[in-house]
CSV table of C-alpha atoms in Angstrom, one decimal:
chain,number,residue,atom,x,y,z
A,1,UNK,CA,3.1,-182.4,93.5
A,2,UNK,CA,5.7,-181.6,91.0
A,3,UNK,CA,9.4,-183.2,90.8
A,4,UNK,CA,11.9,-181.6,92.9
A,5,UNK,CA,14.2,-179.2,90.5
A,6,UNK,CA,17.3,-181.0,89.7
A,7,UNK,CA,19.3,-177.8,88.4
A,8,UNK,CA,20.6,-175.0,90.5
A,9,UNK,CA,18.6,-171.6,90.0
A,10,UNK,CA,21.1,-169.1,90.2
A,11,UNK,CA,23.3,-171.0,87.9
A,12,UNK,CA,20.5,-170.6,85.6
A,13,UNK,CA,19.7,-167.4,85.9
A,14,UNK,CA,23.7,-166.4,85.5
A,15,UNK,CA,23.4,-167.8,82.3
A,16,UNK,CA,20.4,-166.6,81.0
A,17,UNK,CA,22.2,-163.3,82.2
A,18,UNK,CA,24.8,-163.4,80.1
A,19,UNK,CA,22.7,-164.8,76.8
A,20,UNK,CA,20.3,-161.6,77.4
A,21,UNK,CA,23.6,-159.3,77.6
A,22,UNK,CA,25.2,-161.0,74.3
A,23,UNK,CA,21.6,-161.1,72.1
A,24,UNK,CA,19.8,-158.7,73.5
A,25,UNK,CA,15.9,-159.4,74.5
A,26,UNK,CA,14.1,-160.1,70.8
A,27,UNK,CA,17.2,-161.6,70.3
A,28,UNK,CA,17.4,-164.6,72.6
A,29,UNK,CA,15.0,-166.6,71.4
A,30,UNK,CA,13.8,-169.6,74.1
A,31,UNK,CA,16.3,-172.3,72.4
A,32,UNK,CA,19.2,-169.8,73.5
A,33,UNK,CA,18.0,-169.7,77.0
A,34,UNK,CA,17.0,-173.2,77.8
A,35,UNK,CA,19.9,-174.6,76.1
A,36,UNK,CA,22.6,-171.8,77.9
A,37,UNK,CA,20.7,-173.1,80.8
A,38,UNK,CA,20.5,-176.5,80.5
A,39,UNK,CA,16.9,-177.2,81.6
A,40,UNK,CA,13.2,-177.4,79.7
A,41,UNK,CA,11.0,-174.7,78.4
A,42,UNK,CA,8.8,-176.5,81.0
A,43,UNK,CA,11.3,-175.9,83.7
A,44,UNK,CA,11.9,-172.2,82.3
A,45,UNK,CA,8.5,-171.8,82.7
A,46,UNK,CA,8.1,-173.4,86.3
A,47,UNK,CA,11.2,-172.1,88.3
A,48,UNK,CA,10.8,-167.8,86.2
A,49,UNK,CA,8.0,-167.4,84.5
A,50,UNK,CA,8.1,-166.3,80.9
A,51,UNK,CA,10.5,-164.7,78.7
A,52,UNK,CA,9.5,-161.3,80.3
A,53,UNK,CA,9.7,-162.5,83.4
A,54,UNK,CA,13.4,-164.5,83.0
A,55,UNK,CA,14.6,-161.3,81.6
A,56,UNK,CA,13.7,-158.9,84.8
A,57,UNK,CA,15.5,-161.8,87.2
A,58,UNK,CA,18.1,-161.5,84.9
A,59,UNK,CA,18.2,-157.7,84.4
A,60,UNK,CA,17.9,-157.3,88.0
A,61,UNK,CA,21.1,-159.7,88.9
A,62,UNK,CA,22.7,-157.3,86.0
A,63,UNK,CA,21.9,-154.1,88.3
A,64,UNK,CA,22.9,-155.8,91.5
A,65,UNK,CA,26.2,-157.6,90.4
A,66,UNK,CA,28.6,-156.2,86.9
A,67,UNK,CA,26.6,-152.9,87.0
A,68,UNK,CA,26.3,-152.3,91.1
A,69,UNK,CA,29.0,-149.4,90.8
A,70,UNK,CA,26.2,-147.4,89.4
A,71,UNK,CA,24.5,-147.5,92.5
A,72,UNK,CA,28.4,-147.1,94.4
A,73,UNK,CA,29.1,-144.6,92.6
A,74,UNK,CA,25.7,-142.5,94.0
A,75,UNK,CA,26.8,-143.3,97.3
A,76,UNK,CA,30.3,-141.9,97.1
A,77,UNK,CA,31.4,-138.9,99.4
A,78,UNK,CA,32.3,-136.0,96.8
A,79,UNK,CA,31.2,-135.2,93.2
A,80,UNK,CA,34.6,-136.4,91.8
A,81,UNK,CA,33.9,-139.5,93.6
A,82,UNK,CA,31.0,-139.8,92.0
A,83,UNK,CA,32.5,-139.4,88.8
A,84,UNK,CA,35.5,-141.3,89.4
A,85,UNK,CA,33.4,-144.4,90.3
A,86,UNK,CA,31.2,-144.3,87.6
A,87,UNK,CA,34.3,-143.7,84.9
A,88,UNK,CA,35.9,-146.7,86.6
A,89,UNK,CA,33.0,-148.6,86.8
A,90,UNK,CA,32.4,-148.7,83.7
A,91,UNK,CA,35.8,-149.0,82.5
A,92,UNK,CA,36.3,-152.1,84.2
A,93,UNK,CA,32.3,-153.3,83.5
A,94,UNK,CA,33.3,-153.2,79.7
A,95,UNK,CA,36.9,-154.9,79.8
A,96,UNK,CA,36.1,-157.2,81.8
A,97,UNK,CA,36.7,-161.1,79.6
A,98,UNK,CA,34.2,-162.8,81.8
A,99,UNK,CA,31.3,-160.6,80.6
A,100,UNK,CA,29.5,-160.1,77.4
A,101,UNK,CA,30.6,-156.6,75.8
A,102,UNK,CA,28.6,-153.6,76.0
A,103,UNK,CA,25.9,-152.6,78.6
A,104,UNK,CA,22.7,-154.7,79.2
A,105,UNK,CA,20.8,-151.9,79.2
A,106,UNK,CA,21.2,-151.0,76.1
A,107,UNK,CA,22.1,-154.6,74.2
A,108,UNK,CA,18.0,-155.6,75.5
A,109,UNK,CA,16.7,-152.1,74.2
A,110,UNK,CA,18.2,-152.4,71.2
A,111,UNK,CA,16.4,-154.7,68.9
A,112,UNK,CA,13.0,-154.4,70.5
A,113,UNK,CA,10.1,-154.2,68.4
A,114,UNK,CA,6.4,-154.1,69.1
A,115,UNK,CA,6.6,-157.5,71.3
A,116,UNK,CA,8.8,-156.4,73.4
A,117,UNK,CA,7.5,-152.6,74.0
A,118,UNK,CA,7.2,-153.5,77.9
A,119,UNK,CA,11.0,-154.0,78.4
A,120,UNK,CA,12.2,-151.3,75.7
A,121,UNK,CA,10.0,-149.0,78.2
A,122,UNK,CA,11.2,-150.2,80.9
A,123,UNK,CA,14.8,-149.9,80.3
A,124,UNK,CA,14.0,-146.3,79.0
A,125,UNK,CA,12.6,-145.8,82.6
A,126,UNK,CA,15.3,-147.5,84.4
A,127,UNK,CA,18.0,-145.4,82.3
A,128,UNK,CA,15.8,-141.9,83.5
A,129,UNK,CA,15.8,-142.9,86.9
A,130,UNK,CA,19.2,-142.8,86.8
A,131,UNK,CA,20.3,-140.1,85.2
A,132,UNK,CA,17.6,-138.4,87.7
A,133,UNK,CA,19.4,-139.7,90.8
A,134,UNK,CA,22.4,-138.5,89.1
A,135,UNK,CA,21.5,-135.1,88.4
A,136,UNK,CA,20.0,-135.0,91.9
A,137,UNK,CA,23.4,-136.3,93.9
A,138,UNK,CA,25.3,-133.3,91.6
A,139,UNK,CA,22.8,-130.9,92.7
A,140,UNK,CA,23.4,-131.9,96.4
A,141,UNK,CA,27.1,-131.9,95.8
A,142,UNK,CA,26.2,-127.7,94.6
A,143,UNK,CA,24.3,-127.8,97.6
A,144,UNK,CA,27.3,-128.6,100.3
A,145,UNK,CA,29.8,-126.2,98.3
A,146,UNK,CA,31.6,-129.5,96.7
A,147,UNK,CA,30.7,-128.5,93.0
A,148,UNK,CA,30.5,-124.5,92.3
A,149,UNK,CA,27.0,-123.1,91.5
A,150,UNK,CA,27.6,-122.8,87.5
């Protein structure tokens, strides 16, 4: 039986967060992570995973916390909503001091070379998903006479 953990795992996981969102994926090497952290590789390893791994928990806390109104913005009532939510989102997403600049997304696409092929892919796939859903909700909003057919 292994040691009981003696750091919290969603403190750690924040943190890895945000050195993902400043240095992309290739870019934060395990040093960055464990140090931002304050834990092990062994612990790292133990309590996420891998790298891969780290970075989907991470990427995933991403999608449900500082980028959420993507999801809000789906959900809103009328096209303009939509767009309002998503304009404001993002505004406010990008501003904000307490957050790395620039989009998670694309800082952990950026600089991925053959290594990292898995998350570039994914986060290609994630991105068209997206834009799918979001195509889809303006087609609905044609649908119910918000948005006019051309």
């Amino acid at each position: 039986m292994g040691r009981p953990r003696t750091f919290d795992l969603d403190e750690a996981l924040e943190r890895a967060l945000h050195v993902f969102w400043r240095k992309g994926y290739e870019g934060a090497s395990l040093s960055d992570l464990t140090d931002a952290m304050g834990i092990n590789r062994p612990s790292l390893y133990s309590a996420f995973g891998n790298k891969e791994e780290l970075f989907r928990k991470a990427f995933a806390r991403y999608v449900d916390g500082p980028a959420s109104f993507n999801r809000e913005a789906l959900k809103q009532p009328t096209a303009r909503g939509v767009v309002e939510r998503l304009l404001f989102g993002n505004a406010e997403a990008l501003t904000n001091p307490c957050h790395p600049a620039g989009c998670l997304a694309v800082q952990g696409a950026l600089t991925c070379g053959d290594a990292a092929e898995s998350i570039r892919q994914e986060l290609a796939q994630r991105r068209t998903a997206f834009e799918a859903e979001l195509a889809q909700r303006f087609v609905r909003a044609k649908e119910e006479g918000d948005l006019p057919d051309d």
